[in-house]
PDB file of C-alpha atoms and ligand atoms in Angstrom:
ATOM      1  CA  UNK A 158      89.329  99.801  98.496  1.00  0.00           C
ATOM      2  CA  UNK A 159      90.633  98.818 101.927  1.00  0.00           C
ATOM      3  CA  UNK A 160      94.319  97.954 102.253  1.00  0.00           C
ATOM      4  CA  UNK A 161      95.292  94.587 100.731  1.00  0.00           C
ATOM      5  CA  UNK A 162      96.026  91.853 103.271  1.00  0.00           C
ATOM      6  CA  UNK A 163      99.633  90.769 103.744  1.00  0.00           C
ATOM      7  CA  UNK A 164      99.743  87.078 102.894  1.00  0.00           C
ATOM      8  CA  UNK A 165     102.252  84.217 103.051  1.00  0.00           C
ATOM      9  CA  UNK A 166     101.181  80.996 101.319  1.00  0.00           C
ATOM     10  CA  UNK A 167     102.793  77.799 102.645  1.00  0.00           C
ATOM     11  CA  UNK A 168     102.586  75.442  99.686  1.00  0.00           C
ATOM     12  CA  UNK A 169     103.416  72.112  98.020  1.00  0.00           C
ATOM     13  CA  UNK A 170     102.869  73.072  94.351  1.00  0.00           C
ATOM     14  CA  UNK A 171     100.912  71.071  93.075  1.00  0.00           C
ATOM     15  CA  UNK A 172      98.278  71.936  90.466  1.00  0.00           C
ATOM     16  CA  UNK A 173      95.629  73.456  92.736  1.00  0.00           C
ATOM     17  CA  UNK A 174      98.453  75.200  94.626  1.00  0.00           C
ATOM     18  CA  UNK A 175      99.501  76.795  91.303  1.00  0.00           C
ATOM     19  CA  UNK A 176      95.896  77.951  90.821  1.00  0.00           C
ATOM     20  CA  UNK A 177      95.869  79.434  94.348  1.00  0.00           C
ATOM     21  CA  UNK A 178      99.186  81.250  93.857  1.00  0.00           C
ATOM     22  CA  UNK A 179      98.164  82.724  90.489  1.00  0.00           C
ATOM     23  CA  UNK A 180      94.851  83.769  92.078  1.00  0.00           C
ATOM     24  CA  UNK A 181      96.795  85.566  94.853  1.00  0.00           C
ATOM     25  CA  UNK A 182      99.013  87.196  92.214  1.00  0.00           C
ATOM     26  CA  UNK A 183      95.944  88.534  90.401  1.00  0.00           C
ATOM     27  CA  UNK A 184      93.793  89.584  93.376  1.00  0.00           C
ATOM     28  CA  UNK A 185      93.993  93.320  94.170  1.00  0.00           C
ATOM     29  CA  UNK A 186      93.058  92.693  97.811  1.00  0.00           C
ATOM     30  CA  UNK A 187      96.165  90.531  98.415  1.00  0.00           C
ATOM     31  CA  UNK A 188      99.778  91.613  98.900  1.00  0.00           C
ATOM     32  CA  UNK A 189     101.839  88.451  98.533  1.00  0.00           C
ATOM     33  CA  UNK A 190     104.683  88.713 101.061  1.00  0.00           C
ATOM     34  CA  UNK A 191     106.232  85.320 100.368  1.00  0.00           C
ATOM     35  CA  UNK A 192     105.852  81.630  99.720  1.00  0.00           C
ATOM     36  CA  UNK A 193     107.156  78.870 101.973  1.00  0.00           C
ATOM     37  CA  UNK A 194     107.636  75.385 100.565  1.00  0.00           C
ATOM     38  CA  UNK A 195     106.650  72.010 101.938  1.00  0.00           C
ATOM     39  CA  UNK A 196     106.508  68.380 100.811  1.00  0.00           C
ATOM     40  CA  UNK A 197     103.194  66.755  99.947  1.00  0.00           C
ATOM     41  CA  UNK A 198     102.209  66.787  96.309  1.00  0.00           C
ATOM     42  CA  UNK A 199     105.953  66.839  95.494  1.00  0.00           C
ATOM     43  CA  UNK A 200     109.187  66.751  97.508  1.00  0.00           C
ATOM     44  CA  UNK A 201     110.184  69.916  99.352  1.00  0.00           C
ATOM     45  CA  UNK A 202     113.017  70.481  96.873  1.00  0.00           C
ATOM     46  CA  UNK A 203     110.545  70.291  93.967  1.00  0.00           C
ATOM     47  CA  UNK A 204     108.108  72.497  95.895  1.00  0.00           C
ATOM     48  CA  UNK A 205     110.749  75.210  96.273  1.00  0.00           C
ATOM     49  CA  UNK A 206     111.605  75.015  92.582  1.00  0.00           C
ATOM     50  CA  UNK A 207     107.939  75.098  91.571  1.00  0.00           C
ATOM     51  CA  UNK A 208     107.189  78.029  93.895  1.00  0.00           C
ATOM     52  CA  UNK A 209     110.037  80.017  92.299  1.00  0.00           C
ATOM     53  CA  UNK A 210     108.820  79.098  88.804  1.00  0.00           C
ATOM     54  CA  UNK A 211     105.251  80.179  89.574  1.00  0.00           C
ATOM     55  CA  UNK A 212     106.441  83.568  90.819  1.00  0.00           C
ATOM     56  CA  UNK A 213     108.606  84.050  87.725  1.00  0.00           C
ATOM     57  CA  UNK A 214     105.694  83.123  85.445  1.00  0.00           C
ATOM     58  CA  UNK A 215     103.511  85.601  87.351  1.00  0.00           C
ATOM     59  CA  UNK A 216     106.149  88.361  87.052  1.00  0.00           C
ATOM     60  CA  UNK A 217     106.639  88.476  90.815  1.00  0.00           C
ATOM     61  CA  UNK A 218     110.379  87.689  91.006  1.00  0.00           C
ATOM     62  CA  UNK A 219     110.811  89.823  94.157  1.00  0.00           C
ATOM     63  CA  UNK A 220     108.405  87.796  96.267  1.00  0.00           C
ATOM     64  CA  UNK A 221     110.588  85.671  98.529  1.00  0.00           C
ATOM     65  CA  UNK A 222     110.536  81.884  98.760  1.00  0.00           C
ATOM     66  CA  UNK A 223     111.766  80.155 101.935  1.00  0.00           C
ATOM     67  CA  UNK A 224     112.354  76.419 101.885  1.00  0.00           C
ATOM     68  CA  UNK A 225     110.566  74.318 104.463  1.00  0.00           C
ATOM     69  CA  UNK A 226     110.934  71.004 106.247  1.00  0.00           C
ATOM     70  CA  UNK A 227     111.825  67.985 104.135  1.00  0.00           C
ATOM     71  CA  UNK A 228     109.806  65.426 106.119  1.00  0.00           C
ATOM     72  CA  UNK A 229     106.997  65.137 108.654  1.00  0.00           C
ATOM     73  CA  UNK A 230     107.666  65.714 112.362  1.00  0.00           C
ATOM     74  CA  UNK A 231     107.450  62.089 113.505  1.00  0.00           C
ATOM     75  CA  UNK A 232     106.456  59.944 110.536  1.00  0.00           C
ATOM     76  CA  UNK A 233     108.728  58.789 107.723  1.00  0.00           C
ATOM     77  CA  UNK A 234     108.462  60.732 104.457  1.00  0.00           C
ATOM     78  CA  UNK A 235     105.478  59.837 102.240  1.00  0.00           C
ATOM     79  CA  UNK A 236     105.892  59.337  98.495  1.00  0.00           C
ATOM     80  CA  UNK A 237     104.690  62.467  96.629  1.00  0.00           C
ATOM     81  CA  UNK A 238     101.184  62.427  95.077  1.00  0.00           C
ATOM     82  CA  UNK A 239     102.355  61.942  91.462  1.00  0.00           C
ATOM     83  CA  UNK A 240      99.041  60.347  90.472  1.00  0.00           C
ATOM     84  CA  UNK A 241      97.191  63.574  91.319  1.00  0.00           C
ATOM     85  CA  UNK A 242      99.719  66.251  90.310  1.00  0.00           C
ATOM     86  CA  UNK A 243     102.188  64.609  87.895  1.00  0.00           C
ATOM     87  CA  UNK A 244     105.836  63.632  88.369  1.00  0.00           C
ATOM     88  CA  UNK A 245     107.021  67.221  88.752  1.00  0.00           C
ATOM     89  CA  UNK A 246     103.877  68.749  90.292  1.00  0.00           C
ATOM     90  CA  UNK A 247     102.457  70.526  87.254  1.00  0.00           C
ATOM     91  CA  UNK A 248     100.693  67.700  85.427  1.00  0.00           C
ATOM     92  CA  UNK A 249     102.230  67.151  82.012  1.00  0.00           C
ATOM     93  CA  UNK A 250     104.296  70.359  82.088  1.00  0.00           C
ATOM     94  CA  UNK A 251     108.025  69.726  82.268  1.00  0.00           C
ATOM     95  CA  UNK A 252     110.134  70.907  85.185  1.00  0.00           C
ATOM     96  CA  UNK A 253     112.023  74.097  84.441  1.00  0.00           C
ATOM     97  CA  UNK A 254     114.904  75.457  86.443  1.00  0.00           C
ATOM     98  CA  UNK A 255     114.025  78.832  87.938  1.00  0.00           C
ATOM     99  CA  UNK A 256     116.341  81.829  87.550  1.00  0.00           C
ATOM    100  CA  UNK A 257     116.047  82.800  91.214  1.00  0.00           C
ATOM    101  CA  UNK A 258     116.670  80.856  94.374  1.00  0.00           C
ATOM    102  CA  UNK A 259     115.208  80.481  97.829  1.00  0.00           C
ATOM    103  CA  UNK A 260     116.335  82.880 100.551  1.00  0.00           C
ATOM    104  CA  UNK A 261     118.792  81.785 103.267  1.00  0.00           C
ATOM    105  CA  UNK A 262     116.207  81.571 106.035  1.00  0.00           C
ATOM    106  CA  UNK A 263     114.201  78.429 106.747  1.00  0.00           C
ATOM    107  CA  UNK A 264     110.456  78.585 106.170  1.00  0.00           C
ATOM    108  CA  UNK A 265     109.798  78.520 109.930  1.00  0.00           C
ATOM    109  CA  UNK A 266     112.266  81.356 110.600  1.00  0.00           C
ATOM    110  CA  UNK A 267     110.819  83.427 107.736  1.00  0.00           C
ATOM    111  CA  UNK A 268     107.250  82.877 108.959  1.00  0.00           C
ATOM    112  CA  UNK A 269     108.178  83.810 112.539  1.00  0.00           C
ATOM    113  CA  UNK A 270     110.116  86.918 111.454  1.00  0.00           C
ATOM    114  CA  UNK A 271     107.382  88.172 109.113  1.00  0.00           C
ATOM    115  CA  UNK A 272     104.686  87.577 111.765  1.00  0.00           C
ATOM    116  CA  UNK A 273     106.744  89.665 114.212  1.00  0.00           C
ATOM    117  CA  UNK A 274     107.451  92.404 111.649  1.00  0.00           C
ATOM    118  CA  UNK A 275     103.777  92.588 110.576  1.00  0.00           C
ATOM    119  CA  UNK A 276     102.374  91.803 114.027  1.00  0.00           C
ATOM    120  CA  UNK A 277      98.582  91.519 113.950  1.00  0.00           C
ATOM    121  CA  UNK A 278      98.543  91.989 110.158  1.00  0.00           C
ATOM    122  CA  UNK A 279     100.085  88.898 108.582  1.00  0.00           C
ATOM    123  CA  UNK A 280      97.710  86.218 107.303  1.00  0.00           C
ATOM    124  CA  UNK A 281      99.312  82.785 106.761  1.00  0.00           C
ATOM    125  CA  UNK A 282      97.568  80.430 104.341  1.00  0.00           C
ATOM    126  CA  UNK A 283      98.957  76.878 104.523  1.00  0.00           C
ATOM    127  CA  UNK A 284      97.807  74.749 101.566  1.00  0.00           C
ATOM    128  CA  UNK A 285     100.002  71.716 102.265  1.00  0.00           C
ATOM    129  CA  UNK A 286     100.998  69.661 105.328  1.00  0.00           C
ATOM    130  CA  UNK A 287     101.391  71.854 108.438  1.00  0.00           C
ATOM    131  CA  UNK A 288     105.011  71.021 109.367  1.00  0.00           C
ATOM    132  CA  UNK A 289     106.410  74.527 108.753  1.00  0.00           C
ATOM    133  CA  UNK A 290     103.616  76.151 110.759  1.00  0.00           C
ATOM    134  CA  UNK A 291     104.223  73.796 113.695  1.00  0.00           C
ATOM    135  CA  UNK A 292     107.958  74.546 113.441  1.00  0.00           C
ATOM    136  CA  UNK A 293     107.273  78.311 113.501  1.00  0.00           C
ATOM    137  CA  UNK A 294     105.129  77.836 116.641  1.00  0.00           C
ATOM    138  CA  UNK A 295     107.998  75.962 118.308  1.00  0.00           C
ATOM    139  CA  UNK A 296     110.615  78.474 117.158  1.00  0.00           C
ATOM    140  CA  UNK A 297     108.803  81.575 118.394  1.00  0.00           C
ATOM    141  CA  UNK A 298     106.440  81.378 121.389  1.00  0.00           C
ATOM    142  CA  UNK A 299     104.830  84.621 120.156  1.00  0.00           C
ATOM    143  CA  UNK A 300     104.089  83.321 116.647  1.00  0.00           C
ATOM    144  CA  UNK A 301     100.519  82.264 117.551  1.00  0.00           C
ATOM    145  CA  UNK A 302      99.688  85.743 118.826  1.00  0.00           C
ATOM    146  CA  UNK A 303     101.763  87.719 116.284  1.00  0.00           C
ATOM    147  CA  UNK A 304     100.042  86.191 113.282  1.00  0.00           C
ATOM    148  CA  UNK A 305      96.657  87.767 112.514  1.00  0.00           C
ATOM    149  CA  UNK A 306      95.069  84.605 111.136  1.00  0.00           C
ATOM    150  CA  UNK A 307      96.007  81.150 109.894  1.00  0.00           C
ATOM    151  CA  UNK A 308      93.574  80.159 107.118  1.00  0.00           C
ATOM    152  CA  UNK A 309      94.466  76.574 106.235  1.00  0.00           C
ATOM    153  CA  UNK A 310      93.343  74.186 103.523  1.00  0.00           C
ATOM    154  CA  UNK A 311      93.011  70.859 105.214  1.00  0.00           C
ATOM    155  CA  UNK A 312      90.844  68.583 107.274  1.00  0.00           C
ATOM    156  CA  UNK A 313      87.264  67.465 107.131  1.00  0.00           C
ATOM    157  CA  UNK A 314      84.797  67.685 109.976  1.00  0.00           C
ATOM    158  CA  UNK A 315      81.774  65.780 108.655  1.00  0.00           C
ATOM    159  CA  UNK A 316      82.691  65.061 105.022  1.00  0.00           C
ATOM    160  CA  UNK A 317      84.988  62.037 105.431  1.00  0.00           C
ATOM    161  CA  UNK A 318      88.494  61.874 103.999  1.00  0.00           C
ATOM    162  CA  UNK A 319      90.099  61.936 100.579  1.00  0.00           C
ATOM    163  CA  UNK A 320      93.217  59.884 101.347  1.00  0.00           C
ATOM    164  CA  UNK A 321      91.745  57.519 103.959  1.00  0.00           C
ATOM    165  CA  UNK A 322      88.064  57.159 104.853  1.00  0.00           C
ATOM    166  CA  UNK A 323      88.672  59.646 107.709  1.00  0.00           C
ATOM    167  CA  UNK A 324      91.602  61.869 106.727  1.00  0.00           C
ATOM    168  CA  UNK A 325      92.231  64.697 104.280  1.00  0.00           C
ATOM    169  CA  UNK A 326      95.667  64.558 102.588  1.00  0.00           C
ATOM    170  CA  UNK A 327      97.343  67.683 104.031  1.00  0.00           C
ATOM    171  CA  UNK A 328      96.527  66.717 107.620  1.00  0.00           C
ATOM    172  CA  UNK A 329      97.296  63.008 107.048  1.00  0.00           C
ATOM    173  CA  UNK A 330     100.768  63.811 105.708  1.00  0.00           C
ATOM    174  CA  UNK A 331     101.822  65.291 109.058  1.00  0.00           C
ATOM    175  CA  UNK A 332      99.213  64.685 111.779  1.00  0.00           C
ATOM    176  CA  UNK A 333     101.623  65.581 114.603  1.00  0.00           C
ATOM    177  CA  UNK A 334     102.198  69.006 113.055  1.00  0.00           C
ATOM    178  CA  UNK A 335      98.462  69.508 112.516  1.00  0.00           C
ATOM    179  CA  UNK A 336      97.729  68.616 116.144  1.00  0.00           C
ATOM    180  CA  UNK A 337     100.392  71.154 117.254  1.00  0.00           C
ATOM    181  CA  UNK A 338      98.705  73.844 115.140  1.00  0.00           C
ATOM    182  CA  UNK A 339      95.101  73.081 116.220  1.00  0.00           C
ATOM    183  CA  UNK A 340      96.169  73.117 119.883  1.00  0.00           C
ATOM    184  CA  UNK A 341      98.133  76.383 119.541  1.00  0.00           C
ATOM    185  CA  UNK A 342      95.405  78.909 120.370  1.00  0.00           C
ATOM    186  CA  UNK A 343      96.153  80.891 117.174  1.00  0.00           C
ATOM    187  CA  UNK A 344      93.254  82.438 115.247  1.00  0.00           C
ATOM    188  CA  UNK A 345      92.619  79.557 112.832  1.00  0.00           C
ATOM    189  CA  UNK A 346      90.147  79.033 110.003  1.00  0.00           C
ATOM    190  CA  UNK A 347      89.920  75.492 108.642  1.00  0.00           C
ATOM    191  CA  UNK A 348      88.955  75.312 104.975  1.00  0.00           C
ATOM    192  CA  UNK A 349      88.401  71.590 104.622  1.00  0.00           C
ATOM    193  CA  UNK A 350      86.623  69.083 102.432  1.00  0.00           C
ATOM    194  CA  UNK A 351      83.259  70.100 103.987  1.00  0.00           C
ATOM    195  CA  UNK A 352      83.425  73.104 101.648  1.00  0.00           C
ATOM    196  CA  UNK A 353      86.058  72.337  98.995  1.00  0.00           C
ATOM    197  CA  UNK A 354      84.157  69.256  97.783  1.00  0.00           C
ATOM    198  CA  UNK A 355      81.314  71.626  96.914  1.00  0.00           C
ATOM    199  CA  UNK A 356      83.431  73.914  94.678  1.00  0.00           C
ATOM    200  CA  UNK A 357      84.056  72.225  91.344  1.00  0.00           C
ATOM    201  CA  UNK A 358      85.610  73.530  88.123  1.00  0.00           C
ATOM    202  CA  UNK A 359      85.216  71.890  84.715  1.00  0.00           C
ATOM    203  CA  UNK A 360      87.365  71.833  81.564  1.00  0.00           C
ATOM    204  CA  UNK A 361      85.059  74.527  80.136  1.00  0.00           C
ATOM    205  CA  UNK A 362      85.820  76.806  83.112  1.00  0.00           C
ATOM    206  CA  UNK A 363      89.575  76.478  82.502  1.00  0.00           C
ATOM    207  CA  UNK A 364      89.052  77.054  78.766  1.00  0.00           C
ATOM    208  CA  UNK A 365      87.284  80.311  79.661  1.00  0.00           C
ATOM    209  CA  UNK A 366      90.207  81.367  81.869  1.00  0.00           C
ATOM    210  CA  UNK A 367      92.658  80.681  79.019  1.00  0.00           C
ATOM    211  CA  UNK A 368      90.491  82.592  76.540  1.00  0.00           C
ATOM    212  CA  UNK A 369      90.602  85.671  78.787  1.00  0.00           C
ATOM    213  CA  UNK A 370      94.201  85.247  79.931  1.00  0.00           C
ATOM    214  CA  UNK A 371      96.148  83.371  77.240  1.00  0.00           C
ATOM    215  CA  UNK A 372      99.583  83.187  78.882  1.00  0.00           C
ATOM    216  CA  UNK A 373      99.038  82.305  82.561  1.00  0.00           C
ATOM    217  CA  UNK A 374      95.509  81.039  81.975  1.00  0.00           C
ATOM    218  CA  UNK A 375      96.978  78.777  79.290  1.00  0.00           C
ATOM    219  CA  UNK A 376      99.474  77.346  81.792  1.00  0.00           C
ATOM    220  CA  UNK A 377      96.701  76.661  84.301  1.00  0.00           C
ATOM    221  CA  UNK A 378      94.457  75.171  81.614  1.00  0.00           C
ATOM    222  CA  UNK A 379      97.253  72.815  80.545  1.00  0.00           C
ATOM    223  CA  UNK A 380      97.878  71.694  84.151  1.00  0.00           C
ATOM    224  CA  UNK A 381      94.166  71.321  84.847  1.00  0.00           C
ATOM    225  CA  UNK A 382      93.793  68.534  82.239  1.00  0.00           C
ATOM    226  CA  UNK A 383      95.934  66.158  84.333  1.00  0.00           C
ATOM    227  CA  UNK A 384      94.087  67.129  87.523  1.00  0.00           C
ATOM    228  CA  UNK A 385      90.664  66.686  85.908  1.00  0.00           C
ATOM    229  CA  UNK A 386      91.749  63.307  84.578  1.00  0.00           C
ATOM    230  CA  UNK A 387      92.714  62.188  88.106  1.00  0.00           C
ATOM    231  CA  UNK A 388      89.211  63.104  89.297  1.00  0.00           C
ATOM    232  CA  UNK A 389      87.662  60.887  86.614  1.00  0.00           C
ATOM    233  CA  UNK A 390      89.824  57.970  87.832  1.00  0.00           C
ATOM    234  CA  UNK A 391      88.151  58.235  91.257  1.00  0.00           C
ATOM    235  CA  UNK A 392      84.713  58.352  89.663  1.00  0.00           C
ATOM    236  CA  UNK A 393      84.176  62.114  89.756  1.00  0.00           C
ATOM    237  CA  UNK A 394      83.206  63.344  86.302  1.00  0.00           C
ATOM    238  CA  UNK A 395      81.685  66.698  87.150  1.00  0.00           C
ATOM    239  CA  UNK A 396      84.935  68.607  87.723  1.00  0.00           C
ATOM    240  CA  UNK A 397      87.898  69.044  90.072  1.00  0.00           C
ATOM    241  CA  UNK A 398      87.799  70.576  93.534  1.00  0.00           C
ATOM    242  CA  UNK A 399      89.223  74.055  93.980  1.00  0.00           C
ATOM    243  CA  UNK A 400      90.800  73.067  97.334  1.00  0.00           C
ATOM    244  CA  UNK A 401      93.706  75.497  97.598  1.00  0.00           C
ATOM    245  CA  UNK A 402      92.135  78.472  95.763  1.00  0.00           C
ATOM    246  CA  UNK A 403      89.185  78.209  98.179  1.00  0.00           C
ATOM    247  CA  UNK A 404      91.526  78.764 101.145  1.00  0.00           C
ATOM    248  CA  UNK A 405      93.077  81.868  99.557  1.00  0.00           C
ATOM    249  CA  UNK A 406      89.627  83.204  98.659  1.00  0.00           C
ATOM    250  CA  UNK A 407      88.469  82.576 102.258  1.00  0.00           C
ATOM    251  CA  UNK A 408      91.275  84.898 103.449  1.00  0.00           C
ATOM    252  CA  UNK A 409      89.643  87.891 101.758  1.00  0.00           C
ATOM    253  CA  UNK A 410      86.011  86.795 101.258  1.00  0.00           C
ATOM    254  CA  UNK A 411      84.894  85.116 104.512  1.00  0.00           C
ATOM    255  CA  UNK A 412      81.351  86.276 103.704  1.00  0.00           C
ATOM    256  CA  UNK A 413      81.145  83.575 100.995  1.00  0.00           C
ATOM    257  CA  UNK A 414      81.295  80.855 103.670  1.00  0.00           C
ATOM    258  CA  UNK A 415      79.589  80.023 106.951  1.00  0.00           C
ATOM    259  CA  UNK A 416      81.659  78.804 109.876  1.00  0.00           C
ATOM    260  CA  UNK A 417      81.128  76.797 113.029  1.00  0.00           C
ATOM    261  CA  UNK A 418      83.242  77.409 116.105  1.00  0.00           C
ATOM    262  CA  UNK A 419      84.712  74.006 116.967  1.00  0.00           C
ATOM    263  CA  UNK A 420      87.666  72.733 119.026  1.00  0.00           C
ATOM    264  CA  UNK A 421      89.632  70.376 116.773  1.00  0.00           C
ATOM    265  CA  UNK A 422      91.914  67.472 117.708  1.00  0.00           C
ATOM    266  CA  UNK A 423      93.976  65.321 115.317  1.00  0.00           C
ATOM    267  CA  UNK A 424      94.560  61.645 116.191  1.00  0.00           C
ATOM    268  CA  UNK A 425      98.091  60.644 115.176  1.00  0.00           C
ATOM    269  CA  UNK A 426      97.719  56.879 114.935  1.00  0.00           C
ATOM    270  CA  UNK A 427      95.220  54.111 114.375  1.00  0.00           C
ATOM    271  CA  UNK A 428      92.452  54.024 111.771  1.00  0.00           C
ATOM    272  CA  UNK A 429      91.573  57.676 112.270  1.00  0.00           C
ATOM    273  CA  UNK A 430      95.138  59.037 111.998  1.00  0.00           C
ATOM    274  CA  UNK A 431      95.064  62.443 110.321  1.00  0.00           C
ATOM    275  CA  UNK A 432      91.336  63.010 110.863  1.00  0.00           C
ATOM    276  CA  UNK A 433      90.119  66.347 112.261  1.00  0.00           C
ATOM    277  CA  UNK A 434      87.701  65.559 115.085  1.00  0.00           C
ATOM    278  CA  UNK A 435      85.713  67.546 117.655  1.00  0.00           C
ATOM    279  CA  UNK A 436      87.810  67.939 120.819  1.00  0.00           C
ATOM    280  CA  UNK A 437      86.388  67.960 124.337  1.00  0.00           C
ATOM    281  CA  UNK A 438      89.532  68.818 126.293  1.00  0.00           C
ATOM    282  CA  UNK A 439      88.933  72.538 126.734  1.00  0.00           C
ATOM    283  CA  UNK A 440      91.268  73.690 123.975  1.00  0.00           C
ATOM    284  CA  UNK A 441      90.477  76.897 122.076  1.00  0.00           C
ATOM    285  CA  UNK A 442      87.942  76.674 119.260  1.00  0.00           C
ATOM    286  CA  UNK A 443      88.781  77.380 115.621  1.00  0.00           C
ATOM    287  CA  UNK A 444      86.516  78.489 112.766  1.00  0.00           C
ATOM    288  CA  UNK A 445      85.592  75.487 110.657  1.00  0.00           C
ATOM    289  CA  UNK A 446      83.993  76.415 107.334  1.00  0.00           C
ATOM    290  CA  UNK A 447      80.939  74.211 106.873  1.00  0.00           C
ATOM    291  CA  UNK A 448      79.010  75.695 103.968  1.00  0.00           C
ATOM    292  CA  UNK A 449      79.865  77.775 100.949  1.00  0.00           C
ATOM    293  CA  UNK A 450      78.271  79.895  98.238  1.00  0.00           C
ATOM    294  CA  UNK A 451      79.955  77.666  95.666  1.00  0.00           C
ATOM    295  CA  UNK A 452      78.934  79.520  92.517  1.00  0.00           C
ATOM    296  CA  UNK A 453      80.123  82.839  94.003  1.00  0.00           C
ATOM    297  CA  UNK A 454      83.516  81.380  94.998  1.00  0.00           C
ATOM    298  CA  UNK A 455      83.893  79.890  91.535  1.00  0.00           C
ATOM    299  CA  UNK A 456      82.898  83.200  89.904  1.00  0.00           C
ATOM    300  CA  UNK A 457      85.422  85.035  92.091  1.00  0.00           C
ATOM    301  CA  UNK A 458      88.140  82.560  91.048  1.00  0.00           C
ATOM    302  CA  UNK A 459      87.376  82.732  87.333  1.00  0.00           C
ATOM    303  CA  UNK A 460      87.001  86.527  87.320  1.00  0.00           C
ATOM    304  CA  UNK A 461      90.351  87.186  89.034  1.00  0.00           C
ATOM    305  CA  UNK A 462      92.200  84.508  87.043  1.00  0.00           C
ATOM    306  CA  UNK A 463      90.852  86.109  83.873  1.00  0.00           C
ATOM    307  CA  UNK A 464      92.700  89.337  84.741  1.00  0.00           C
ATOM    308  CA  UNK A 465      96.089  87.598  84.503  1.00  0.00           C
ATOM    309  CA  UNK A 466      98.210  88.249  81.406  1.00  0.00           C
TER     310      UNK A 466
HETATM  311  C1  BDR B 570      94.973  69.034  99.348  1.00  0.00           C
HETATM  312  O1  BDR B 570      95.909  67.986  99.037  1.00  0.00           O
HETATM  313  C2  BDR B 570      96.703  68.342  97.921  1.00  0.00           C
HETATM  314  O2  BDR B 570      96.705  67.310  96.962  1.00  0.00           O
HETATM  315  C3  BDR B 570      96.073  69.563  97.324  1.00  0.00           C
HETATM  316  O3  BDR B 570      97.059  70.428  96.777  1.00  0.00           O
HETATM  317  C4  BDR B 570      95.342  70.205  98.471  1.00  0.00           C
HETATM  318  O4  BDR B 570      96.168  71.107  99.183  1.00  0.00           O
HETATM  319  C5  BDR B 570      93.573  68.513  99.151  1.00  0.00           C
HETATM  320  O5  BDR B 570      93.307  67.447 100.014  1.00  0.00           O
HETATM  321 CA1   CA B 571      98.327  71.875  98.242  1.00  0.00          CA
END
């Protein structure tokens, strides 16, 4: 096997974030270098706690967690998405205090330092609002060129939004940060609703993961019930989207997706605030994933999750 990729996940855990982090813990082609926390599904403080808990559950206590920004760049803080992810981020599971704590560095400083240390190697996978990534770009002018790739879950080119008719939640929660990132010239892959709405998991899929992997699969199965229930409340009865796991899988299995090269701009106000639109101002293009081999991504997810303890 080729060398595993070095990966930092920037995350607001969050039920599908938990799935993505456990997937990364299980996947042999990923070396998890760290997690950075961000608000979104929960507050940043809860995100840090949840990130530490996930690593302890996954027996990865040495993977570092760096705490991120507590609010968007220009907008006031949004209330967390309790209706989607539960009061504490993990559905009906209660909050537990982790044994470990976050490192002294800020998320942006950690991201910038790791990108410099692993220049041309580090893959950053943001699966929440992009505030920490924008802060790292501001902190270190070389961050955009030091980082090998930024593979982000967020946005929607042609699919419409999931929080407004135009906007996907991660981009909507800090459009100024997203615009900073899309205009940065970094090597970016956007894993948005155009593909994640096509990758659905059912209660039976999570039962199968628990059957193969009783401890961690059981935790994910428990969380998934709340997430699946939310999907039924918005009229979707055929499963929940694997948003954040899809982004992590796209880091190592780009062959399961097809991409278009598109310049992306993010309006920051008005009806289309937080949308990801085609830009015509000469900025660098990014890779926008537009179609997916859904069954193969789902198989990849279930197979790796089933190897957990
Ligand atoms: C994104 O928003 C959050 O609720 C999920 O964790 C995911 O990152 C989907 O729009
Ligand atoms: Ca997320």
